Coordinates of C-alpha atoms in Angstrom, one line a residue:
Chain A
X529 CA -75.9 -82.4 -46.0
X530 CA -77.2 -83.9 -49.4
X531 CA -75.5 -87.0 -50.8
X532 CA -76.0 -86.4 -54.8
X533 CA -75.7 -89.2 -57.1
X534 CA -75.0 -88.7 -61.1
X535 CA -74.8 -90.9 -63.6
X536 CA -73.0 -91.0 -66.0
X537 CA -69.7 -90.5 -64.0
X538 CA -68.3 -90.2 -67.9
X539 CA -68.6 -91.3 -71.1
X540 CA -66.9 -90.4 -74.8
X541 CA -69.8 -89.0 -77.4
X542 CA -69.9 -88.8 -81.1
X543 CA -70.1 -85.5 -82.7
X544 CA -73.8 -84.3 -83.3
X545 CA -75.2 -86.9 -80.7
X546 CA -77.1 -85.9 -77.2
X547 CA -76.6 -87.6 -74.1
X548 CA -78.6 -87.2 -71.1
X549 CA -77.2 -87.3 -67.3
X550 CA -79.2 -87.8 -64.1
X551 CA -79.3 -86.0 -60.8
X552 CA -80.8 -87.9 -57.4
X553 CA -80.5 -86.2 -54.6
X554 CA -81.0 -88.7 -51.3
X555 CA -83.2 -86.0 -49.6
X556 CA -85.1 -82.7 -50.2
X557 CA -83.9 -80.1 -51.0
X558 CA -84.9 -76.5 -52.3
X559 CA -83.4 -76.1 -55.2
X560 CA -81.1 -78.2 -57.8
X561 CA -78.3 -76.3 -60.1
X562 CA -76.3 -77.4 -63.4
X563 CA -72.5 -76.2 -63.3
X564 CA -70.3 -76.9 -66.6
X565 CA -66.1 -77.2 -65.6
X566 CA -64.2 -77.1 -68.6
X567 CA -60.5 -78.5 -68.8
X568 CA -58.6 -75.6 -66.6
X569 CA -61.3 -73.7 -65.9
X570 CA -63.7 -72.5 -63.0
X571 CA -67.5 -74.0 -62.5
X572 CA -69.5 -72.3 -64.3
X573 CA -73.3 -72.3 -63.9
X574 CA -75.6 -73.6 -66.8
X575 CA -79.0 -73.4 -64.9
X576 CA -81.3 -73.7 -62.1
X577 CA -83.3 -76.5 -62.2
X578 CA -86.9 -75.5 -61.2
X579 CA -89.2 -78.0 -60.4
X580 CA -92.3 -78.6 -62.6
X581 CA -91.2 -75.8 -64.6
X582 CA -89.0 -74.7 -67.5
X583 CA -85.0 -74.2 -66.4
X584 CA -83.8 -70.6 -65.4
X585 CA -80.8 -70.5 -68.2
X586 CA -77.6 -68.0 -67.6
X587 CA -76.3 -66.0 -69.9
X588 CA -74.5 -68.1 -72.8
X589 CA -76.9 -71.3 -72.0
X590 CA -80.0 -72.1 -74.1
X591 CA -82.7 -74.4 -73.6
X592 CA -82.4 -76.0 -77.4
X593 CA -78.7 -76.9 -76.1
X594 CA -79.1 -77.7 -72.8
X595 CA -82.7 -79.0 -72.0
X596 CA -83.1 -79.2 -68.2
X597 CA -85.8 -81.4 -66.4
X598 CA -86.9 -81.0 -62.7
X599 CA -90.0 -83.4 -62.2
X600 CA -89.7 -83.8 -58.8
X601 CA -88.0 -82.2 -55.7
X602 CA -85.1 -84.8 -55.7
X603 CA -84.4 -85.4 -59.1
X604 CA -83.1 -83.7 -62.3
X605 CA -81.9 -84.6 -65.9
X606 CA -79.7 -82.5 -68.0
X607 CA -79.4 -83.0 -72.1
X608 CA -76.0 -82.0 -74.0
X609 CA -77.8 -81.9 -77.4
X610 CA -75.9 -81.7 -80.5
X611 CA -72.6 -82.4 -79.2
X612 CA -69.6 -80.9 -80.4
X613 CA -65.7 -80.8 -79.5
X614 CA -66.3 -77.7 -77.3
X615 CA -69.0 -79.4 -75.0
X616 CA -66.3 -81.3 -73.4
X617 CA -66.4 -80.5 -69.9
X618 CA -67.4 -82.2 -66.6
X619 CA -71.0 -81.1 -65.8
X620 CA -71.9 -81.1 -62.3
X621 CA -75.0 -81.0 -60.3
X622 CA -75.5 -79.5 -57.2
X623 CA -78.4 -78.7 -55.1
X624 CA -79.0 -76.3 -51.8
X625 CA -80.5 -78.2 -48.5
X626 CA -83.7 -77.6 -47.2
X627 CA -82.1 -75.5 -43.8
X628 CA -80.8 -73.1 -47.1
X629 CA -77.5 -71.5 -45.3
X630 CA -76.0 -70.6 -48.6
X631 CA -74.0 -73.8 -49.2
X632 CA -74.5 -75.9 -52.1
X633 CA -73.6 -79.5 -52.1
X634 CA -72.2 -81.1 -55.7
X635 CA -71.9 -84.3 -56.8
X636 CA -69.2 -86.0 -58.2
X637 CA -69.7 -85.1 -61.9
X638 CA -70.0 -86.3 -65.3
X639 CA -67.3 -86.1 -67.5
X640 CA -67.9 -85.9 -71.2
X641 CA -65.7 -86.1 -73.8
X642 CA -66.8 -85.5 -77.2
X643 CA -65.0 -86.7 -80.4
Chain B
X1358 CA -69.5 -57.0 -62.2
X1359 CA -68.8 -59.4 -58.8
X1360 CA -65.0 -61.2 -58.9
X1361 CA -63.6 -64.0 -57.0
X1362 CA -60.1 -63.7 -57.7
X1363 CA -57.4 -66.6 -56.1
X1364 CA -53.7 -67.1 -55.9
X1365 CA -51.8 -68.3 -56.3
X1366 CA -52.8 -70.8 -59.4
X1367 CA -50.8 -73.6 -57.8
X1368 CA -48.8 -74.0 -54.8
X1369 CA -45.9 -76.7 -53.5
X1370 CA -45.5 -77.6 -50.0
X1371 CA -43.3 -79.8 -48.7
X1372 CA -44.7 -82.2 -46.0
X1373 CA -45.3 -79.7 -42.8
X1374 CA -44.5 -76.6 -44.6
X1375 CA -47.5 -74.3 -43.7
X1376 CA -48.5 -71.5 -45.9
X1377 CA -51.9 -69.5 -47.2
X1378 CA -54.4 -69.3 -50.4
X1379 CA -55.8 -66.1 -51.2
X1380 CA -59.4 -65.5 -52.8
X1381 CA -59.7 -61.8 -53.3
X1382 CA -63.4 -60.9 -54.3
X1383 CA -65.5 -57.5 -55.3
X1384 CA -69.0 -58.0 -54.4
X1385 CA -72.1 -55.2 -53.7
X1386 CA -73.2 -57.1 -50.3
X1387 CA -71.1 -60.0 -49.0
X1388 CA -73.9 -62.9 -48.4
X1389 CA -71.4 -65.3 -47.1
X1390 CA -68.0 -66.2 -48.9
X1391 CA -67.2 -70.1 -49.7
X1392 CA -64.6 -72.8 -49.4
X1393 CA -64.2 -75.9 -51.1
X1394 CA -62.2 -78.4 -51.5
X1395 CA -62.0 -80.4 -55.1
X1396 CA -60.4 -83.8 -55.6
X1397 CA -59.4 -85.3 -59.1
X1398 CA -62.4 -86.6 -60.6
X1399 CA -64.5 -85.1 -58.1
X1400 CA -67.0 -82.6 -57.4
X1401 CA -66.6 -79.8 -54.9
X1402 CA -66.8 -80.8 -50.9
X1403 CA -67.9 -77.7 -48.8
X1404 CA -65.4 -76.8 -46.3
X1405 CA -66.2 -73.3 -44.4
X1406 CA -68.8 -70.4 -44.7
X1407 CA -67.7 -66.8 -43.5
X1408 CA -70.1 -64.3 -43.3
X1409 CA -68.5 -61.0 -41.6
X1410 CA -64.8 -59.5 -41.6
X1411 CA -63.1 -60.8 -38.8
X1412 CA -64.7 -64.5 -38.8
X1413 CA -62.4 -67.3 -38.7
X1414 CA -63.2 -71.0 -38.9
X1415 CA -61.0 -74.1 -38.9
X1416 CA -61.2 -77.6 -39.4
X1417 CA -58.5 -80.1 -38.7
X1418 CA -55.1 -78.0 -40.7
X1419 CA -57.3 -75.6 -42.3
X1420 CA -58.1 -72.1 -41.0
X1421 CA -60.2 -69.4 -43.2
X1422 CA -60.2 -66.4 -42.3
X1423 CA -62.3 -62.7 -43.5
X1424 CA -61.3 -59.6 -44.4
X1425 CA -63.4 -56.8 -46.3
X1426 CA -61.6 -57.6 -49.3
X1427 CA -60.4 -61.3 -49.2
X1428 CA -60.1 -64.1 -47.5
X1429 CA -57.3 -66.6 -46.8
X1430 CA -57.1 -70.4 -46.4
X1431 CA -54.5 -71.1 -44.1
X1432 CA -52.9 -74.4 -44.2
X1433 CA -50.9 -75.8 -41.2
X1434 CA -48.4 -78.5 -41.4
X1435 CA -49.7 -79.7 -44.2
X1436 CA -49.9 -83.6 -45.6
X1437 CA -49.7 -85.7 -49.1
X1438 CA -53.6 -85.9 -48.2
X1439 CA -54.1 -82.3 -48.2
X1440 CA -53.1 -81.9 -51.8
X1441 CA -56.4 -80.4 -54.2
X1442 CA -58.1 -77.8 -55.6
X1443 CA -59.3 -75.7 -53.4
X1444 CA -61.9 -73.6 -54.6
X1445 CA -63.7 -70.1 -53.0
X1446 CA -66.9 -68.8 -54.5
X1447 CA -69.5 -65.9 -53.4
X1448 CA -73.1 -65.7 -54.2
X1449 CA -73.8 -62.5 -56.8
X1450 CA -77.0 -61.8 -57.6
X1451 CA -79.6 -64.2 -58.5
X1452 CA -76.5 -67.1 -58.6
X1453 CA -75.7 -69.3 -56.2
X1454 CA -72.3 -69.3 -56.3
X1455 CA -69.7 -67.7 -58.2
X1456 CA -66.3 -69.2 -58.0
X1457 CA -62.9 -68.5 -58.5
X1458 CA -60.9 -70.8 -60.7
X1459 CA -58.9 -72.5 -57.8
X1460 CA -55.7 -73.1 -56.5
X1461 CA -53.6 -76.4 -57.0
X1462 CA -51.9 -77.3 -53.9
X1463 CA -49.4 -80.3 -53.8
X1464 CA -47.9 -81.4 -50.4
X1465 CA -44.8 -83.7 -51.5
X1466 CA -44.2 -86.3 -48.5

């Protein structure tokens, strides 16, 4: 298993302000993901990180909003840019160990709240 | 499309009352079908991985258990430290995992 380790575990954000949380990872792994769980909803994937390379975005995500960075094989950064209201949500990350069996180990998340 | 359906959305127990979670899910080619377990303020632990219809796994009160079209998380004699989230999720395509939008189960001592 992976222990993952975010930061910020939450914080409250102005309107129209970014904020930036990290990803560490305690060992290698193959690849690192970006889940958003809004208030009463399911996780719902942003990205996958890449390393050295730009994000793979899902449908409804956009780099300009959600700029991802993967500079090494442990550790990842995801921007909220621009915040409104609506980006309110605990963002999670979540990687897949190095004997890749499927499973993908989360962290504990970063709950944003965004006046 | 690929679903991961659960019920129900939240469940009641009383302390030892067993009962079962359903995750009902549509997929083109079943590449393993997930359970997790989510605390308040927490992110997802990973509980079981079934792979083919007929697999069963279990771990302490917990039993999962695979059919062709769902899968069920049974819950024995269950305890106020039981109570969560639980979560089931399927990888579709090129995502990881898909999940289902959970059931809330509270085990009242």
């Amino acid at each position: 298993s992976a222990v993952i380790s975010q930061k910020p575990s939450r914080d409250i954000c102005q309107r129209g302000t970014s904020l930036t949380i990290q990803c560490q990872v305690d060992s290698q792994v193959t690849m690192m993901f970006w889940y958003r769980q809004q208030p009463g909803q399911s996780l719902t994937l942003i990205a996958t990180a890449n390393q050295g390379s730009e994000a793979t975005y899902e449908s409804g995500f956009v780099i300009d909003k959600f700029p991802i960075s993967r500079p090494n094989l442990t550790f990842s950064t995801l921007t909220v840019s621009n915040m409104s209201p609506e980006d309110s949500s605990i963002y999670l990350c979540s990687a897949r160990p190095l004997d890749n069996t499927g499973e993908l180990f989360f962290g504990e998340g970063s709950r944003l709240t965004v006046l | 499309e690929d679903q991961v359906t659960q019920s129900p959305e939240a469940l009641r127990l009383q302390e030892g009352e067993s009962s079962s979670l359903n995750c009902s899910y549509t997929v083109s080619g079943l590449r393993g079908l997930f359970w997790y377990r989510q605390d308040p303020g927490k992110g997802p632990e990973f509980l079981f991985t079934l792979y083919s219809a007929g697999e069963e796994k279990e771990k302490e009160r917990l039993k999962a258990t695979l059919t062709k079209k769902e899968s069920f998380l049974h819950i024995t004699a269950p305890k106020p430290e039981d109570s969560a989230t639980y979560l089931c999720a399927l990888p579709s395509g090129n995502t990881p995992l898909v999940f289902g939008k959970g059931t809330r189960l509270s085990v009242i001592a």
